[in-house]
XYZ file of C-alpha atoms in Angstrom:
707
model
C -21.595 -26.564 -19.247
C -20.444 -23.105 -18.509
C -19.238 -20.616 -21.211
C -14.864 -20.391 -21.078
C -13.567 -16.975 -22.491
C -13.069 -16.929 -25.975
C -8.969 -18.439 -26.658
C -9.686 -17.314 -30.092
C -9.341 -13.628 -29.118
C -6.897 -11.761 -32.455
C -4.233 -9.524 -30.621
C -1.388 -7.980 -32.119
C 1.599 -9.753 -33.217
C 4.986 -8.217 -31.522
C 8.137 -7.439 -32.750
C 10.257 -10.171 -31.138
C 13.998 -9.132 -31.076
C 16.255 -12.570 -30.392
C 19.858 -10.750 -30.559
C 18.353 -9.054 -27.440
C 19.526 -10.152 -23.947
C 22.268 -9.901 -21.574
C 24.446 -12.397 -20.381
C 24.595 -12.784 -16.076
C 26.967 -15.610 -14.462
C 27.952 -16.953 -18.055
C 24.666 -17.169 -18.825
C 22.289 -16.024 -21.452
C 18.861 -14.736 -20.682
C 16.759 -13.009 -23.462
C 15.102 -10.714 -23.403
C 13.353 -9.983 -26.591
C 11.145 -7.271 -26.461
C 13.448 -4.600 -24.237
C 12.312 -2.526 -27.111
C 8.690 -1.821 -25.058
C 10.297 -0.479 -22.454
C 10.936 2.801 -24.378
C 7.105 3.729 -23.541
C 7.687 7.396 -25.613
C 8.245 5.213 -28.754
C 5.670 5.169 -30.626
C 6.175 1.315 -31.951
C 5.503 1.148 -27.930
C 2.914 3.613 -28.188
C 0.674 2.204 -31.170
C 1.732 -1.652 -29.427
C -0.511 -0.457 -26.174
C -3.164 1.065 -27.911
C -3.662 -2.362 -30.018
C -3.121 -4.447 -27.589
C -5.728 -1.853 -25.585
C -8.481 -2.373 -27.955
C -8.716 -6.502 -27.942
C -8.825 -5.943 -23.936
C -11.795 -3.166 -24.174
C -13.585 -4.876 -26.558
C -13.735 -8.070 -24.066
C -14.365 -5.963 -20.914
C -16.653 -3.352 -22.499
C -18.825 -5.711 -24.254
C -19.016 -8.350 -20.909
C -23.080 -7.657 -20.089
C -23.859 -5.899 -16.849
C -21.108 -3.533 -16.720
C -23.988 -1.115 -15.581
C -24.828 -3.350 -12.886
C -21.483 -3.098 -11.549
C -20.580 0.765 -12.182
C -24.172 1.301 -10.129
C -22.794 -1.183 -7.113
C -19.416 -0.213 -7.049
C -20.120 3.393 -7.520
C -22.985 3.246 -4.660
C -20.230 2.199 -2.382
C -17.302 3.904 -3.108
C -19.295 7.573 -2.659
C -19.771 8.477 0.338
C -19.503 11.597 2.214
C -15.559 11.119 4.327
C -14.778 13.168 7.445
C -10.898 12.667 9.317
C -10.679 13.936 12.823
C -10.382 17.493 13.358
C -6.687 18.449 13.092
C -5.895 21.809 15.507
C -4.155 24.542 14.435
C -4.142 27.880 15.720
C -6.265 29.796 19.034
C -8.414 27.146 20.907
C -11.523 26.317 18.422
C -9.050 26.054 14.985
C -9.365 22.830 13.427
C -8.562 21.628 9.665
C -10.215 18.915 8.431
C -10.126 16.491 5.523
C -14.088 16.440 3.981
C -15.270 15.582 0.445
C -18.967 15.057 0.201
C -20.753 12.039 -1.722
C -20.605 13.766 -5.112
C -17.142 14.726 -4.850
C -13.871 13.617 -6.910
C -11.328 14.215 -4.384
C -10.849 14.854 -0.711
C -10.679 18.496 0.734
C -9.260 20.409 3.602
C -11.239 21.913 5.063
C -11.184 25.094 8.304
C -13.447 25.928 10.842
C -12.131 29.052 12.449
C -13.780 28.618 15.993
C -16.419 25.884 17.725
C -19.386 25.370 15.933
C -18.289 27.815 13.459
C -18.992 26.262 9.969
C -16.287 24.500 8.259
C -14.956 26.750 4.895
C -12.721 24.974 2.143
C -8.782 25.731 1.925
C -7.682 23.861 -0.673
C -10.551 22.005 -2.819
C -8.851 19.705 -5.324
C -11.248 19.416 -7.076
C -11.514 22.286 -8.707
C -8.060 21.482 -10.234
C -7.336 19.578 -13.661
C -8.996 16.181 -12.662
C -5.109 14.279 -13.569
C -3.781 16.656 -10.800
C -3.104 15.379 -6.849
C -3.551 16.874 -3.275
C -0.749 14.100 -1.471
C -0.420 15.525 1.677
C -1.746 19.364 3.176
C 0.035 20.371 7.078
C -0.994 23.245 8.865
C 1.348 25.624 10.068
C 1.033 25.555 14.146
C -0.491 29.032 14.333
C -3.018 27.815 11.770
C -2.222 30.589 9.001
C -0.356 28.599 6.427
C -0.811 25.267 4.565
C 2.431 23.238 3.277
C 0.457 20.974 0.710
C 2.317 18.928 -2.042
C 0.590 18.612 -5.324
C 1.349 15.407 -7.772
C 0.578 15.387 -11.394
C -0.740 11.634 -12.232
C -0.776 9.879 -9.712
C 0.933 10.611 -6.037
C 4.219 10.486 -6.107
C 6.743 13.501 -7.424
C 4.442 15.780 -5.082
C 6.228 19.050 -5.021
C 5.585 21.613 -2.079
C 3.906 24.509 -2.108
C 2.851 27.421 0.687
C -0.790 28.710 1.039
C -1.120 31.661 3.234
C -4.928 30.728 4.181
C -6.717 34.070 5.327
C -5.742 35.930 1.759
C -5.579 32.151 -0.392
C -2.284 33.745 -2.094
C 0.545 30.902 -2.497
C 3.851 31.977 -1.313
C 6.742 32.592 -3.772
C 9.284 29.750 -1.540
C 10.341 26.592 -3.395
C 11.345 23.865 -1.471
C 14.361 22.252 -3.314
C 14.825 19.087 -4.369
C 12.369 16.357 -6.117
C 9.530 14.135 -4.703
C 9.169 15.915 -1.705
C 7.671 14.434 1.443
C 5.302 15.975 4.261
C 6.695 18.618 5.851
C 7.248 19.218 9.615
C 6.727 22.857 10.542
C 9.390 24.339 13.169
C 6.792 25.334 16.279
C 7.474 29.187 15.235
C 6.293 28.426 11.725
C 9.278 30.101 10.865
C 9.851 27.114 8.117
C 9.756 23.613 7.562
C 11.404 20.474 7.751
C 10.816 17.403 5.066
C 12.837 14.663 2.870
C 13.550 14.824 -1.200
C 16.022 13.046 -3.196
C 18.550 15.754 -5.279
C 17.406 18.567 -7.754
C 17.999 17.317 -11.100
C 22.380 17.892 -12.149
C 22.951 17.101 -8.809
C 23.990 13.363 -8.940
C 25.058 11.560 -11.895
C 22.511 10.132 -14.541
C 20.726 7.418 -12.952
C 20.606 8.388 -9.038
C 18.037 11.040 -9.401
C 15.241 8.823 -7.431
C 18.524 7.806 -4.684
C 19.915 10.111 -2.050
C 17.026 10.667 -0.593
C 17.603 13.506 2.349
C 15.885 15.787 5.156
C 16.414 19.087 3.963
C 14.807 22.712 6.084
C 13.573 25.178 4.696
C 13.106 28.787 5.906
C 10.264 30.429 4.526
C 11.622 33.925 2.437
C 14.817 32.910 2.290
C 16.805 33.419 -0.387
C 19.116 30.717 0.685
C 19.088 26.955 -0.441
C 16.959 24.774 1.695
C 20.293 23.563 4.171
C 20.327 19.988 3.801
C 19.808 18.330 7.700
C 20.402 14.455 7.602
C 20.690 12.049 5.141
C 23.623 9.253 4.128
C 26.568 9.771 1.921
C 27.300 6.133 1.806
C 24.354 4.580 0.853
C 22.271 6.059 -2.339
C 19.963 3.686 -1.421
C 18.799 4.996 2.497
C 15.501 6.885 2.911
C 14.562 9.609 5.165
C 11.394 11.045 7.044
C 11.169 13.446 9.870
C 8.142 14.391 12.605
C 8.185 16.844 14.615
C 7.559 16.174 18.899
C 4.579 16.931 20.145
C 6.369 19.395 22.601
C 8.124 21.512 19.962
C 11.982 20.311 21.412
C 13.194 18.492 19.091
C 13.135 16.852 15.017
C 12.622 13.271 14.895
C 15.097 11.526 11.981
C 14.474 8.236 10.593
C 17.013 6.622 8.162
C 15.312 3.656 6.570
C 17.493 0.855 4.815
C 13.308 -0.090 3.144
C 11.282 -1.277 6.000
C 14.466 -3.550 6.985
C 15.608 -1.517 9.387
C 15.965 2.352 10.294
C 18.786 4.008 12.816
C 16.910 7.509 14.472
C 18.013 10.474 16.029
C 16.708 13.845 17.576
C 17.486 17.338 16.340
C 17.795 19.776 19.407
C 15.842 22.838 17.959
C 17.229 25.152 20.468
C 20.722 24.372 19.678
C 20.860 22.164 16.454
C 22.372 18.512 18.296
C 21.742 15.293 17.659
C 20.843 12.688 19.653
C 21.400 9.476 18.583
C 18.681 6.932 19.736
C 19.021 3.847 17.285
C 22.134 5.100 15.653
C 22.678 1.363 14.291
C 20.709 -0.308 11.712
C 19.605 -3.239 12.755
C 16.112 -2.659 13.845
C 13.043 -0.948 13.113
C 12.349 1.848 15.358
C 9.775 4.426 16.423
C 9.862 7.019 18.744
C 7.608 9.971 20.494
C 9.367 12.274 22.889
C 6.994 12.332 26.305
C 8.279 14.843 28.583
C 11.261 14.074 29.380
C 11.878 10.333 28.401
C 11.536 9.330 25.111
C 8.885 6.038 24.127
C 11.023 3.829 21.756
C 8.714 1.204 19.913
C 11.315 -1.234 18.711
C 12.099 -4.667 16.534
C 15.427 -5.312 18.812
C 15.826 -8.117 20.348
C 12.634 -8.992 19.998
C 10.742 -10.623 16.262
C 7.044 -9.332 17.314
C 7.879 -6.117 18.792
C 8.676 -4.142 22.022
C 7.986 -0.805 24.018
C 11.084 0.519 25.621
C 11.904 4.255 27.826
C 15.082 6.170 27.732
C 16.288 9.927 29.391
C 16.163 12.136 27.140
C 20.060 12.853 29.249
C 20.814 8.867 27.955
C 18.434 8.194 25.146
C 20.268 4.997 23.917
C 19.976 3.884 26.901
C 16.694 1.857 26.492
C 14.690 -0.229 29.507
C 11.614 -2.176 28.470
C 8.522 -0.605 29.279
C 5.516 -3.633 27.495
C 7.741 -6.500 27.038
C 7.327 -8.297 23.959
C 4.130 -11.271 23.607
C 2.555 -14.009 21.621
C 0.629 -11.119 19.259
C 2.988 -8.381 17.204
C 3.078 -4.504 18.076
C 2.328 -2.345 15.828
C 2.639 0.944 17.099
C 2.048 2.440 20.335
C 1.012 6.236 20.833
C 1.059 8.003 24.032
C -2.782 9.940 24.572
C -3.638 11.990 28.003
C -1.351 10.223 29.762
C -2.055 6.840 28.986
C -0.267 4.425 26.237
C -2.543 2.890 23.330
C -0.700 -0.342 21.834
C -2.262 -1.521 18.625
C -1.359 -5.500 17.951
C -1.093 -7.790 15.839
C -3.343 -10.958 16.452
C -3.619 -13.272 13.739
C -3.696 -10.163 11.190
C -6.576 -8.316 12.623
C -5.604 -5.715 15.238
C -6.477 -5.299 19.138
C -5.969 -2.039 21.347
C -4.702 -2.592 24.805
C -4.193 0.219 26.790
C -1.148 0.825 29.302
C -0.265 3.376 32.149
C 2.465 5.292 31.694
C 4.714 2.609 33.766
C 3.355 -0.053 31.576
C 1.265 -1.029 33.605
C -1.984 -2.487 31.684
C -4.734 -1.451 32.187
C -7.899 -2.848 29.941
C -7.946 -3.709 26.543
C -10.080 -1.394 23.579
C -12.986 -2.687 22.317
C -12.839 -2.733 18.567
C -16.487 -2.858 16.375
C -15.494 -6.174 15.125
C -12.267 -8.160 13.197
C -10.575 -5.484 11.642
C -7.900 -2.709 11.132
C -6.889 0.349 12.522
C -3.485 1.097 12.334
C -2.838 1.430 7.805
C 0.532 0.961 6.248
C 2.692 4.335 5.132
C 6.144 5.285 3.138
C 7.074 5.878 6.996
C 6.117 1.970 8.252
C 2.663 0.870 10.002
C 1.031 4.318 11.137
C -1.081 4.796 14.778
C -5.406 4.339 13.832
C -5.156 5.347 17.182
C -4.166 9.127 17.651
C -4.343 12.178 20.378
C -1.940 14.140 22.465
C -0.330 13.743 24.827
C -1.072 16.440 26.877
C -4.917 15.923 25.515
C -7.908 13.506 26.623
C -9.579 13.563 22.825
C -9.372 9.898 21.216
C -9.508 9.484 18.127
C -9.171 5.645 16.968
C -9.447 5.062 13.086
C -11.385 1.596 11.805
C -12.322 -0.681 8.768
C -12.761 -4.147 8.161
C -13.659 -6.164 4.586
C -17.493 -5.102 5.367
C -16.603 -1.769 6.463
C -15.468 1.429 5.622
C -13.036 3.477 6.894
C -14.679 5.014 9.912
C -13.651 7.277 12.883
C -14.623 7.315 16.062
C -13.909 9.385 20.065
C -13.330 6.469 22.865
C -13.278 7.997 25.977
C -11.689 6.307 28.328
C -13.283 7.515 31.829
C -16.791 5.747 30.380
C -14.817 3.185 28.608
C -16.358 4.354 25.419
C -16.388 3.940 21.790
C -18.994 6.459 20.365
C -18.700 6.637 16.369
C -17.394 9.804 14.978
C -17.896 8.746 11.456
C -19.564 5.839 9.403
C -19.835 5.660 6.359
C -23.515 4.881 4.412
C -21.795 2.378 1.604
C -24.866 0.625 0.627
C -23.796 -2.885 2.490
C -25.419 -4.940 4.856
C -22.389 -6.159 6.931
C -24.905 -8.066 9.017
C -25.166 -10.303 6.043
C -21.399 -11.140 5.513
C -19.277 -13.403 7.635
C -15.610 -12.909 7.205
C -13.859 -16.541 9.143
C -10.288 -17.248 9.294
C -9.083 -20.986 8.562
C -5.714 -21.982 9.109
C -3.862 -24.526 6.696
C -0.482 -25.785 6.157
C 2.611 -25.314 3.752
C 4.203 -27.792 2.164
C 7.049 -27.711 4.790
C 4.641 -27.425 7.132
C 4.193 -23.828 8.231
C 0.834 -22.845 9.550
C -0.781 -20.259 7.234
C -3.597 -18.212 7.821
C -6.384 -16.870 5.688
C -9.319 -15.040 6.141
C -12.651 -15.614 3.949
C -15.332 -13.318 3.415
C -18.761 -14.399 2.181
C -22.468 -14.244 2.643
C -23.814 -15.619 5.438
C -26.316 -18.555 3.648
C -22.923 -19.658 1.163
C -23.509 -22.853 -0.072
C -20.316 -25.336 0.150
C -20.678 -26.916 -2.997
C -17.658 -26.144 -4.281
C -18.802 -24.469 -7.230
C -18.727 -20.217 -5.407
C -16.061 -17.460 -7.050
C -13.368 -17.065 -5.335
C -11.115 -13.981 -5.474
C -8.146 -14.622 -3.841
C -4.868 -11.854 -3.091
C -2.393 -12.393 -1.199
C 1.316 -9.859 -0.151
C 3.804 -11.467 0.760
C 7.062 -9.366 1.223
C 8.661 -5.677 2.663
C 7.163 -6.416 5.947
C 3.613 -5.314 5.206
C 0.611 -7.279 6.991
C -2.596 -7.854 4.416
C -5.354 -6.885 6.984
C -8.992 -6.659 7.151
C -9.306 -3.249 5.213
C -13.002 -2.011 3.214
C -12.927 -1.797 -1.113
C -15.674 -0.141 -3.332
C -14.236 -3.337 -5.550
C -14.734 -5.884 -2.512
C -18.252 -5.653 -1.617
C -19.338 -5.134 -5.163
C -18.149 -8.715 -5.043
C -20.076 -9.835 -2.336
C -22.812 -8.677 -3.959
C -22.935 -10.412 -6.769
C -22.515 -13.591 -4.393
C -18.626 -14.500 -4.595
C -15.657 -14.754 -2.265
C -13.418 -13.354 -1.181
C -9.617 -14.967 0.602
C -7.002 -12.807 1.977
C -3.697 -15.533 1.605
C -1.431 -14.590 5.191
C 1.607 -16.011 3.202
C 5.254 -15.472 4.817
C 7.008 -12.224 3.445
C 4.163 -10.036 4.789
C 4.339 -8.376 8.666
C 1.466 -10.334 10.357
C 3.365 -12.513 12.550
C 6.353 -10.093 13.180
C 10.038 -10.164 11.767
C 10.646 -13.995 12.016
C 7.618 -13.768 9.348
C 8.940 -11.365 7.184
C 12.268 -12.794 6.706
C 11.212 -15.953 6.044
C 10.340 -14.986 2.655
C 13.494 -12.434 1.500
C 15.822 -12.967 -0.822
C 16.984 -17.179 -1.483
C 13.702 -17.910 0.805
C 11.359 -16.286 -1.211
C 9.644 -19.766 -2.603
C 8.170 -20.020 0.819
C 5.781 -16.652 0.222
C 5.054 -18.993 -3.409
C 4.553 -22.404 -1.505
C 2.342 -20.982 0.849
C -0.061 -19.051 -1.819
C -0.552 -21.757 -3.734
C -1.544 -23.708 -0.817
C -3.957 -21.623 -0.059
C -5.693 -21.958 -3.633
C -5.811 -25.556 -2.811
C -7.192 -24.966 0.252
C -9.773 -23.119 -0.805
C -10.911 -26.525 -3.373
C -10.182 -28.958 -0.921
C -12.432 -26.952 2.125
C -15.294 -27.332 -0.426
C -15.889 -23.346 -1.610
C -14.372 -23.486 -5.471
C -12.899 -25.653 -8.189
C -10.109 -23.634 -9.876
C -11.986 -22.755 -12.935
C -13.968 -20.535 -10.382
C -10.523 -19.518 -8.551
C -8.916 -15.847 -9.099
C -5.678 -14.742 -8.233
C -5.276 -11.240 -7.522
C -2.324 -8.899 -6.684
C -0.958 -5.135 -7.245
C 2.514 -4.229 -6.608
C 4.520 -7.002 -4.538
C 1.305 -9.466 -5.093
C 1.424 -8.654 -8.321
C 4.615 -10.737 -8.390
C 3.395 -13.311 -6.543
C -0.189 -14.152 -8.422
C 2.218 -13.907 -11.568
C 5.481 -16.353 -10.346
C 2.038 -18.511 -8.403
C 0.510 -18.747 -12.030
C 3.973 -19.599 -13.858
C 4.451 -22.425 -11.180
C 0.778 -23.740 -11.011
C -0.775 -22.882 -13.730
C -3.880 -25.605 -12.331
C -4.532 -23.950 -9.572
C -5.784 -20.880 -11.136
C -8.470 -19.916 -13.144
C -7.473 -16.565 -13.933
C -5.081 -14.265 -12.997
C -5.105 -10.248 -13.161
C -1.966 -9.099 -12.349
C -1.126 -5.384 -11.380
C 1.303 -2.906 -11.272
C 4.092 -5.999 -10.379
C 7.529 -6.468 -11.599
C 7.750 -8.869 -13.315
C 11.509 -8.848 -14.550
C 13.093 -9.827 -11.957
C 16.769 -9.147 -13.763
C 16.548 -6.213 -14.310
C 14.338 -4.587 -11.305
C 17.505 -2.537 -9.968
C 17.703 -0.528 -13.303
C 14.131 1.392 -12.662
C 14.072 3.847 -10.341
C 14.555 3.659 -6.765
C 14.051 -0.160 -6.919
C 17.523 -0.509 -6.808
C 17.271 -0.760 -3.202
C 14.828 -3.080 -3.065
C 17.176 -5.763 -3.269
C 17.644 -6.096 -0.248
C 14.568 -6.807 -0.276
C 14.469 -9.862 -3.095
C 17.994 -10.376 -2.883
C 20.509 -9.020 -6.011
C 20.566 -10.252 -9.974
C 24.197 -9.506 -9.425
C 25.179 -11.430 -6.957
C 26.056 -15.161 -7.565
C 23.930 -17.055 -5.514
C 21.108 -14.219 -6.161
C 20.874 -14.212 -8.933
C 20.266 -17.008 -9.522
C 17.671 -17.485 -7.964
C 15.697 -14.481 -9.167
C 16.240 -16.181 -12.668
C 14.582 -19.539 -10.827
C 11.259 -17.787 -10.738
C 11.270 -14.476 -12.379
C 8.052 -14.757 -14.610
C 9.187 -12.733 -17.764
C 12.639 -15.345 -17.723
C 9.920 -18.938 -17.353
C 6.975 -18.766 -19.721
C 7.156 -22.671 -20.825
C 5.336 -23.373 -24.094
C 4.240 -26.791 -23.239
C 1.917 -25.108 -20.142
C -1.710 -24.159 -19.984
C -1.499 -20.685 -18.288
C -5.102 -19.577 -16.446
C -6.685 -16.584 -18.575
C -4.775 -13.472 -17.522
C -4.479 -9.334 -17.701
C -1.448 -7.343 -16.421
C -2.030 -4.078 -15.588
C 0.722 -1.432 -15.822
C -0.324 1.712 -14.329
C 1.225 3.792 -17.265
C 2.602 6.532 -14.438
C 4.478 4.950 -12.115
C 7.001 5.747 -10.396
C 7.062 2.267 -7.619
C 7.195 -0.858 -10.595
C 8.325 -0.923 -13.967
C 4.995 -0.121 -16.115
C 6.771 -1.594 -19.004
C 7.036 -4.757 -17.439
C 3.399 -6.026 -17.983
C 4.535 -5.165 -21.618
C 6.815 -7.277 -22.001
C 4.980 -10.081 -20.046
C 1.944 -9.844 -22.194
C 3.919 -10.220 -25.256
C 6.334 -12.853 -23.630
C 2.921 -14.931 -22.853
C 1.132 -14.554 -26.254
C 4.576 -15.284 -28.185
C 4.880 -18.726 -26.366
C 2.048 -19.515 -23.678
C 0.322 -20.227 -26.556
C -1.456 -23.624 -25.404
C -3.280 -20.983 -22.216
C -4.907 -17.633 -22.255
C -5.777 -15.190 -23.207
C -3.380 -12.909 -22.252
C -5.056 -8.731 -21.680
C -2.994 -5.656 -21.364
C -5.221 -2.870 -19.529
C -3.242 -0.019 -19.392
C -4.595 2.556 -16.777
C -3.483 5.767 -18.169
C -2.743 8.672 -16.007
C -2.449 6.730 -13.224
C 0.229 5.863 -11.159
C 0.578 2.971 -8.891
C -2.326 3.950 -6.600
C -4.464 3.859 -9.434
C -6.135 7.529 -10.968
C -6.429 10.910 -9.337
C -9.877 11.033 -9.790
C -12.981 8.569 -7.787
C -14.450 8.528 -10.970
C -11.095 6.566 -12.497
C -10.719 4.814 -9.672
C -14.425 3.328 -9.872
C -14.044 2.804 -13.095
C -10.720 0.912 -13.265
C -13.241 -1.357 -10.516
C -15.243 -1.938 -13.390
C -12.828 -3.207 -15.950
C -11.499 -5.554 -13.006
C -14.801 -7.197 -12.048
C -16.039 -7.216 -16.037
C -12.449 -9.247 -16.548
C -13.574 -11.233 -13.074
C -16.614 -11.778 -14.539
C -15.535 -13.022 -18.159
C -13.410 -14.894 -16.992
C -14.894 -17.334 -14.512
C -18.207 -17.366 -15.867
C -19.872 -14.919 -12.916
C -23.120 -13.288 -14.279
C -23.996 -10.208 -13.266
C -27.674 -9.954 -12.331
C -30.340 -7.481 -13.803
C -31.872 -4.875 -12.176
C -35.054 -6.151 -11.172
C -32.915 -9.404 -9.012
C -31.756 -10.315 -6.180
C -27.621 -10.469 -6.275
C -25.895 -14.240 -6.328
C -23.457 -15.029 -8.551
C -24.205 -18.093 -11.323
C -22.595 -19.264 -14.460
C -24.532 -17.800 -16.826
C -25.746 -21.196 -18.477
C -26.955 -21.757 -15.282
C -29.915 -19.340 -15.489
């Protein structure tokens, strides 16, 4: 017999308000724990503290926390270095850097070739809850516009630093939630996207009406609104400056479903439409007298087009759509570097300027090059059209984020910065398994494990998924996953519908009233891991973050017998009220609207908060809100824990693990992130009965009873 989690934890009682709720489309929906939405209320704070005390009594008593902390720290605390960022005269460059002991990345300056690096912005000297979100040098390298946020990485405020004097300029760009600036070529000012100033819009709309502004340095005039939407408040914007310095490239986004693109000609402020209709996703690069347009218009898996600047809407296909998903194209040194998602991992193909295929760029292994940011997918291959240096970012499940140089003439990829994280990558394998969802759709899943893994059906497995917003789940390294592998555990990542792994059709396969497809895909992944001999439900932990948190909560409600434990971090769980939180009214394009009779009924059918049943035995579950979250409602996990503790008494226990001074992405220091990982691993080991090895024995994930 293996030890089971203690189901008799003394959890605090919760006030139940039977009259709280709403009538929607003729049906009453109870919301007895709506009072927990008032996070600053004394009663709510006391309830959070009491729940937190119970959780800590479990996790901090778990044997081996020191081993877990050492394992996570070994893989998290390593030197970090970015490719150089040229700015100013030849040889002058900036880099992002951190030593193994640093809590945060710093912006450094090298004044000339061979000169030592010196700190320009060192957030390690700031209070621990302050984060350096972005920093962009001016073209001459004399100034840096940077964003500082508190308690997370959202709601950044731009400030401008004089590099030589270290003095902050008095400039304060207007608006809230500033994004990274795009400097004018002469350094006289910059463009950026932001939401309006408080009081400029009706109450409740503060997170909307996003627009691009121009800030002129030293000007007493308010920032000029350049680009936005006057009808649809949910759209958001972004801006870049073309390499040639002649244009600002302006984007307006309907979440990650579609965007429009215009050019602003800086010489005369003329607007040139490139993609004026909101019907496709597009990325634009100015190359000489032409535009490169990467689009999924009439090409669900993406294609590259070219258009003359004299007629920017007259596109001609340069690289046609194929069976892989074209994620990004970057023009460097007169050639085109196309990054494809091939079965959810990356391939890089090099094309000539006329689109002709030249060769593949061989990567270090199965992994990822690109990354996901607010502006969709950002290429991990960088350089300039007029230069010849090619930089390639690479990561995998067993290799940390690394930087390589690519020499086209020699066709050689050489390491520039590959950190040592104390994990022997050769000891592990990444398999890709394909399985069928209930409707017959074939779904892929990565499974990472030790080469000598016994397929005895008893391995502890952490299954993760995302399934939304066109975001692909691709091979990426984390210190937490490295520690789990060292324990002898198995990692599984299901590429369920709703993500961006297989193009627009794959994403749209789980949008709005098709979202059940993502849930079915994920439950099928759990059952596949059992039938393939990896594990049993009692040793399978389901882990999701953000939209993935919704995924793991819904599937636990629908198929509780498939999972032994659930770790649900920063989720949306009340699907009838999510549009009331911040910018999430924009997410109705993905989830559907509760106010729509058809979509509202569909949302009610799977909303975790509204589908807790007293006759079901739910798995052990931990709900993890980030209390400073600006992306997902931090109160939803509170309400869900209260509902489960009241109604789901056949299963559990259900724990609340609040992340304090943390935003959607976690804490602002490496120490905070490590401690969050240690808590998560402690929960995994407690819930799945995994024994943490002592310092003098080799790692191996066995049950305590087996030792």
